[in-house]
Coordinates of N, CA and C in Angstrom, one line a residue:
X1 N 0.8 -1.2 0.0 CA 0.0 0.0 0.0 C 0.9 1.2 0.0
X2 N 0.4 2.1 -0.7 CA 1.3 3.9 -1.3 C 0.6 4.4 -0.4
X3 N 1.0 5.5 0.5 CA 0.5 6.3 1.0 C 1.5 7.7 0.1
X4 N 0.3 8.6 -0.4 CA 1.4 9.6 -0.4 C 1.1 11.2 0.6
X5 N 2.0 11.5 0.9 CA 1.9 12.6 1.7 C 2.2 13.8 1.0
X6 N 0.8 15.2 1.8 CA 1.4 16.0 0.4 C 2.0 17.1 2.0
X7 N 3.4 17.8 1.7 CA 3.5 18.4 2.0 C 3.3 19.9 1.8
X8 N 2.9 21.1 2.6 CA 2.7 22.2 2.5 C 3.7 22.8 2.7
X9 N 3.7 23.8 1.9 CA 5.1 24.7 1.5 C 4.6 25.8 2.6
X10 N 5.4 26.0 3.6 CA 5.3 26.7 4.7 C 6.6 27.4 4.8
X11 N 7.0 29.5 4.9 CA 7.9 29.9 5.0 C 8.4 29.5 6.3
X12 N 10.2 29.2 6.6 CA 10.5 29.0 7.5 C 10.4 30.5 8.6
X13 N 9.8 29.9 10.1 CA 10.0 31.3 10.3 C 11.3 31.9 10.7
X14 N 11.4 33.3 10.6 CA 12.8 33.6 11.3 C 12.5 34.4 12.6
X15 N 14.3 34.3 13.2 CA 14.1 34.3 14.5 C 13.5 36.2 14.7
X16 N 13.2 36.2 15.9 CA 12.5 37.5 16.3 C 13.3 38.8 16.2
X17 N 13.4 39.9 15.6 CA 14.6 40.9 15.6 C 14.8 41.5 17.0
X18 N 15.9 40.8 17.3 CA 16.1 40.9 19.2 C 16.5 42.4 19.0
X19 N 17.1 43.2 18.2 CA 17.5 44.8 18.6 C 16.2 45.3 18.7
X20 N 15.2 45.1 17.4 CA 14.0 46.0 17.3 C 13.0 45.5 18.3
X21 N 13.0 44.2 19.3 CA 12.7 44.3 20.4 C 12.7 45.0 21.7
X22 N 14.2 45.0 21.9 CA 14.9 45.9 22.8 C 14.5 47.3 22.6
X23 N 14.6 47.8 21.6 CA 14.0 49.2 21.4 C 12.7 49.4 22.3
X24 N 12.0 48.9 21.2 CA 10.5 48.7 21.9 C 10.5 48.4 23.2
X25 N 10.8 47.8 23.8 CA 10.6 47.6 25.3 C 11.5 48.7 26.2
X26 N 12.4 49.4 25.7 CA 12.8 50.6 26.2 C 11.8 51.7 26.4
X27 N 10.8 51.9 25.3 CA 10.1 52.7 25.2 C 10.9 54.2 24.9
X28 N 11.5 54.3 23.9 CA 12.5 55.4 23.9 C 11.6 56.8 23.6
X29 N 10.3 56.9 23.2 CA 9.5 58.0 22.7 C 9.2 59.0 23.8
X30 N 9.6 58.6 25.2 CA 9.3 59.5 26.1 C 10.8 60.1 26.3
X31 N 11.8 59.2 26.3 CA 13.3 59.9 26.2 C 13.1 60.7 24.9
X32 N 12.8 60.7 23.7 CA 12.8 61.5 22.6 C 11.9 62.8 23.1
X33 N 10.7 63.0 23.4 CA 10.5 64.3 24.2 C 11.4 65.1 25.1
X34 N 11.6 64.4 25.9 CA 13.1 65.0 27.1 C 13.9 65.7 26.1
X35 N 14.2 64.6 24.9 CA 15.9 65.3 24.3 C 15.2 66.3 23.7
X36 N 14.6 66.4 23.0 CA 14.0 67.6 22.1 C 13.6 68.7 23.0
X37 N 13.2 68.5 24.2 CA 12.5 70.0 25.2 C 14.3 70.3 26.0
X38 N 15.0 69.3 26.2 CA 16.5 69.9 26.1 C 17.3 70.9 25.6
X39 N 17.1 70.3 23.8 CA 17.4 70.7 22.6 C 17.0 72.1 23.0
X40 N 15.8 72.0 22.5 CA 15.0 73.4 22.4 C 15.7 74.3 23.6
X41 N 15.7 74.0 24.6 CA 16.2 74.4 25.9 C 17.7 75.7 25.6
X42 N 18.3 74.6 25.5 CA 19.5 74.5 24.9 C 19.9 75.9 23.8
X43 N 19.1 75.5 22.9 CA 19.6 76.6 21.8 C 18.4 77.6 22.0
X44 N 17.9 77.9 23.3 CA 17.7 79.6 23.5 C 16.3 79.6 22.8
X45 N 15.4 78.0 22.5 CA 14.2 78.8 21.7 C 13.1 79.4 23.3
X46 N 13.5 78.7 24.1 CA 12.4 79.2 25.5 C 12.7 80.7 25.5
X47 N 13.3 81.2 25.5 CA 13.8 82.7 25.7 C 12.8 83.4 24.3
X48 N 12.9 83.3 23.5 CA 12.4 84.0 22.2 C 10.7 83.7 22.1
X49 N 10.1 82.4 22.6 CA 8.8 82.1 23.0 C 8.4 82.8 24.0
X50 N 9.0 83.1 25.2 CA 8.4 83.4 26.4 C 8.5 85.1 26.0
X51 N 9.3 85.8 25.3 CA 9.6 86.8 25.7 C 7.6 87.4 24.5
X52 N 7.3 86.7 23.8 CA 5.7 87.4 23.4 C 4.8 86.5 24.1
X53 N 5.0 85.0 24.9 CA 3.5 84.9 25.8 C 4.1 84.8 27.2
X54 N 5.2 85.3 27.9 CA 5.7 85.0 29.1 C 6.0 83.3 29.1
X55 N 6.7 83.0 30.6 CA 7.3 82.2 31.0 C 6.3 80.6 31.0
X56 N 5.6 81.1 31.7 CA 4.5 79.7 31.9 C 4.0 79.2 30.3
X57 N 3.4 80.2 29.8 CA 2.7 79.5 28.6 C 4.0 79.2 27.4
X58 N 5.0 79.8 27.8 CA 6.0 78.7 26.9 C 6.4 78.0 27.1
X59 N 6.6 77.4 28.2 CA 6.4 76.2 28.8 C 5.5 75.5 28.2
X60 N 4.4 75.5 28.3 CA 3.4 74.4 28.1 C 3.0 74.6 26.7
X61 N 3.8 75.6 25.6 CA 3.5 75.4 24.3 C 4.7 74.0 23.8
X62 N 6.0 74.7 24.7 CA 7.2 73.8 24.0 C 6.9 72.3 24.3
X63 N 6.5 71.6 25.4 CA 6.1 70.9 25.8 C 5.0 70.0 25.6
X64 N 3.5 70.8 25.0 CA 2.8 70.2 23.8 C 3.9 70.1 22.6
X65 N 4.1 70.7 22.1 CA 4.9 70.6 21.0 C 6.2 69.2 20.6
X66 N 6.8 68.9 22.0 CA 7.9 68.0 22.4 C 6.8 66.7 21.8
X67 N 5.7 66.8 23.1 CA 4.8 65.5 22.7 C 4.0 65.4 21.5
X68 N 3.5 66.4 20.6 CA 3.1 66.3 19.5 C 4.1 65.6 18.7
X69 N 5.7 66.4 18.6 CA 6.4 66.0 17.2 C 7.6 64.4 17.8
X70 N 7.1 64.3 18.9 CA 7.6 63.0 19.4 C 6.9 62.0 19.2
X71 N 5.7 62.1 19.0 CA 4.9 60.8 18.4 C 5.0 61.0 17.0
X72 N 5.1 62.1 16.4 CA 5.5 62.2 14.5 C 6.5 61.1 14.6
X73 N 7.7 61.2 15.3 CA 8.9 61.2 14.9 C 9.4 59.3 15.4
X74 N 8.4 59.2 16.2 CA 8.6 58.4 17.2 C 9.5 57.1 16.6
X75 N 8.2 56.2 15.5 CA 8.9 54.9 14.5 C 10.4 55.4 14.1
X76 N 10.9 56.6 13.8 CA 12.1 56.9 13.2 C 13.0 56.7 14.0
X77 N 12.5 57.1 15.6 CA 13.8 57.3 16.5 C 14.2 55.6 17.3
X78 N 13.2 54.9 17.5 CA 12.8 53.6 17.6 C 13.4 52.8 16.8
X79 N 13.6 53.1 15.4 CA 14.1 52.4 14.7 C 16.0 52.7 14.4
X80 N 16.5 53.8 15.3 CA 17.5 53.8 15.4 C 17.9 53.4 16.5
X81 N 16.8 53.4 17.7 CA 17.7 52.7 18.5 C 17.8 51.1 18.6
X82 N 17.3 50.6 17.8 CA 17.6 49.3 17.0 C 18.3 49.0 16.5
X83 N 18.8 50.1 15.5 CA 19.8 50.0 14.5 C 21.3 50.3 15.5
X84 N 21.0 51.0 16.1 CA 22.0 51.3 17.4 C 23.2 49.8 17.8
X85 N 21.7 49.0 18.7 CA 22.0 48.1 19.1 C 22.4 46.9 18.1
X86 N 21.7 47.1 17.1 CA 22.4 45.5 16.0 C 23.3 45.9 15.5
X87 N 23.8 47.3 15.3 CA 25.8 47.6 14.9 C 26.8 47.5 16.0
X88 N 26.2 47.5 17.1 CA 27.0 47.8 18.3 C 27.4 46.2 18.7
X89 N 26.6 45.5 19.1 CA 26.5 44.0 19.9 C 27.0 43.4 18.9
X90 N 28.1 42.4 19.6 CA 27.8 41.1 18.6 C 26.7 40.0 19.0
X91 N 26.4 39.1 18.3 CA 25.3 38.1 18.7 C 25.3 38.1 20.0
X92 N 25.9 37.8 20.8 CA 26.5 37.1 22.1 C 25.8 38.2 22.9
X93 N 26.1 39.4 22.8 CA 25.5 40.8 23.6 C 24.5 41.0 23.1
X94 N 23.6 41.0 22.2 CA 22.4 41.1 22.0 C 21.6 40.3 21.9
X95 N 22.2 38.6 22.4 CA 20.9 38.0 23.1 C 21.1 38.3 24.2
X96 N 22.1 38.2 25.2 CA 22.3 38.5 26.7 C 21.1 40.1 26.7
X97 N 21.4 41.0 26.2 CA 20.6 42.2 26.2 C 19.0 41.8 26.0
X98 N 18.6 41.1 25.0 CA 17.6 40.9 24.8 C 16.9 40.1 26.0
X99 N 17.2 38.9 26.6 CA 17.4 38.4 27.7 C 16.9 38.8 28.9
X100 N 17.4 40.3 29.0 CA 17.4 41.1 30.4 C 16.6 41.6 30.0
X101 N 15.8 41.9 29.2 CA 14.5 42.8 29.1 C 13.6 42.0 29.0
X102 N 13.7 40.6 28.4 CA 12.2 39.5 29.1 C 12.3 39.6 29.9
X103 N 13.3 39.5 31.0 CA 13.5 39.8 32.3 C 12.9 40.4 33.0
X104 N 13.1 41.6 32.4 CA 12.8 43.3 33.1 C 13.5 43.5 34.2
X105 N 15.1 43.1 33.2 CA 16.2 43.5 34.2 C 17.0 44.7 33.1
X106 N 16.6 46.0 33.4 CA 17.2 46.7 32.8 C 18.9 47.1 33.4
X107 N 19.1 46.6 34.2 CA 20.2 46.9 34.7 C 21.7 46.3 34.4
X108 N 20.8 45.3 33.9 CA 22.1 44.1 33.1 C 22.3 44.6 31.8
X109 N 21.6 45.9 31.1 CA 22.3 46.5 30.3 C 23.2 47.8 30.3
X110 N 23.4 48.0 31.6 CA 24.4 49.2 31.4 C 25.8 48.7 31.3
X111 N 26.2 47.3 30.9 CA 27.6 47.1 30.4 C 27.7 48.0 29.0
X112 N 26.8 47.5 28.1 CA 26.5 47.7 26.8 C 25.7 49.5 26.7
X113 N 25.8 49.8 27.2 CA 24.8 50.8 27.2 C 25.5 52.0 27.1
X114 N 26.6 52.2 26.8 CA 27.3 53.3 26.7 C 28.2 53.4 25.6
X115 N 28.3 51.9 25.0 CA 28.4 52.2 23.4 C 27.4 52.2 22.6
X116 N 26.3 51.6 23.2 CA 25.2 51.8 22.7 C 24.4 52.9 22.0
X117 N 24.6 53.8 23.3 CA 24.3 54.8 23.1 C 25.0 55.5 22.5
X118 N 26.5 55.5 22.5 CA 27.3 56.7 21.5 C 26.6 56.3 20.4
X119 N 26.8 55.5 19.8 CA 26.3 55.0 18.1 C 24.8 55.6 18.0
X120 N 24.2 55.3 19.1 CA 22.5 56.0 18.9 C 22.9 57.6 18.6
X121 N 23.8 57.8 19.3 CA 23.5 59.4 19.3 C 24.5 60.3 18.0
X122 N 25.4 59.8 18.0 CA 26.0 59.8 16.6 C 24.7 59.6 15.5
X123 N 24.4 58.6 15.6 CA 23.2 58.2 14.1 C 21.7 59.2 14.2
X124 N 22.0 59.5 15.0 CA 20.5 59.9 15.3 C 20.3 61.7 15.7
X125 N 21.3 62.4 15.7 CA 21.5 63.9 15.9 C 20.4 64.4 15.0
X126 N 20.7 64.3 13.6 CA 20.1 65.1 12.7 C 18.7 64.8 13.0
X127 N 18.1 63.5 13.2 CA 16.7 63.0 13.3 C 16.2 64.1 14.8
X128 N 17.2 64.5 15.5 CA 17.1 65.2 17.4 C 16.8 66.3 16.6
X129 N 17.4 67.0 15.7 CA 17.6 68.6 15.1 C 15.9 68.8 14.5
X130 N 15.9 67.5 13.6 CA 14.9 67.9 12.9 C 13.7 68.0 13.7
X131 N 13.4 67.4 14.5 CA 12.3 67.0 15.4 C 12.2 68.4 16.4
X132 N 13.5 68.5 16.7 CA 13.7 70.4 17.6 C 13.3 71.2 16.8
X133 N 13.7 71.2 15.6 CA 13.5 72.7 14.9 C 11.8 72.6 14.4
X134 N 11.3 71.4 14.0 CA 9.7 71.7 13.8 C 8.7 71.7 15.2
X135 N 9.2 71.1 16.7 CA 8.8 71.8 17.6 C 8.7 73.3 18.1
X136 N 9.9 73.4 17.9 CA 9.9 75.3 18.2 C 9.3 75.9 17.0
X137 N 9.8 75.6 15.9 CA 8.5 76.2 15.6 C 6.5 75.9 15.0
X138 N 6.6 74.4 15.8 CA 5.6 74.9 16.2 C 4.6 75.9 17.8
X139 N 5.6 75.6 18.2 CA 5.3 76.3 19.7 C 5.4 77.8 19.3
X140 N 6.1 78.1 18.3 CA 6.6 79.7 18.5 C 5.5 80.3 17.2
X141 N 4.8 79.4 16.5 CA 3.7 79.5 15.7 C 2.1 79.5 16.3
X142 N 2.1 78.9 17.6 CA 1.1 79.0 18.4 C 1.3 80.1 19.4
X143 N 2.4 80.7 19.9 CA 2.5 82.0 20.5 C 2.1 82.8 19.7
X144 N 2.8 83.2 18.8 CA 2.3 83.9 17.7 C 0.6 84.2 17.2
X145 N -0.1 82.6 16.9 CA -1.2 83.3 17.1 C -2.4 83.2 18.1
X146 N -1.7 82.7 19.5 CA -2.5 83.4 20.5 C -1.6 84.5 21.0
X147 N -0.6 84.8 21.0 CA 0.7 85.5 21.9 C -0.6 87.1 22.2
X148 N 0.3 88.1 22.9 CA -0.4 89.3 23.2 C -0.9 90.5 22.7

């Protein structure tokens, strides 16, 4: 007796992208606000906002603004800090890293975490600039037209 068996062509799966995990579970879009209300900080836009709606309400314009253009920007900065970690690690360190965040032991990555981050921040300036400069000016576009 023949039995024939049909097999089904099924893609192999591949393994999970452990950097663009790690990203994700860092949650880096709320650090991307911080850098950008820094930024902004930084290069003197608070001063030039506050000085047509005062102090408080440029505050809370720059700051909607940080959280508006940090969810724009958010998939771009996420996806560097992925790209971060899969140039930096070899295999070896980015399963160990991946590892510690099923974990939800973030602490087992500050070996790694400081080349990490040079490379994030090196790769990722212009993406900080761009994201600063259409904050401020959105914030300094909303002073404008509520300012006094």
């Amino acid at each position: 007796m023949l039995i024939a068996v049909a097999i089904a062509a099924t893609p192999v799966s591949t393994a999970p992208d452990a950097a663009a995990e790690i990203a994700r579970a860092l949650t880096p879009r709320e650090n991307f606000r911080s850098m950008i209300l820094m930024t902004a900080d930084h290069d003197n836009a608070f001063e030039e906002i506050a000085k047509s709606v005062g102090a408080p309400r440029a505050d809370a314009l720059l700051a909607e603004a940080a959280e508006e253009i940090s969810f724009r920007y958010a998939d771009k900065w996420e996806a560097g800090l992925a790209a971060a970690y899969r140039s930096t690690l070899n295999p070896t360190e980015l399963a160990d890293a991946l590892a510690a965040i099923r974990r939800a032991d973030r602490a087992a990555l500050a070996p790694v975490s400081v080349r990490v981050g040079a490379a994030f921040y090196r790769n990722s300036q212009h993406l900080l600039r761009q994201a600063t400069n259409d904050a401020v000016r959105h914030a300094a576009e909303e002073a404008e037209r509520h300012g006094s």
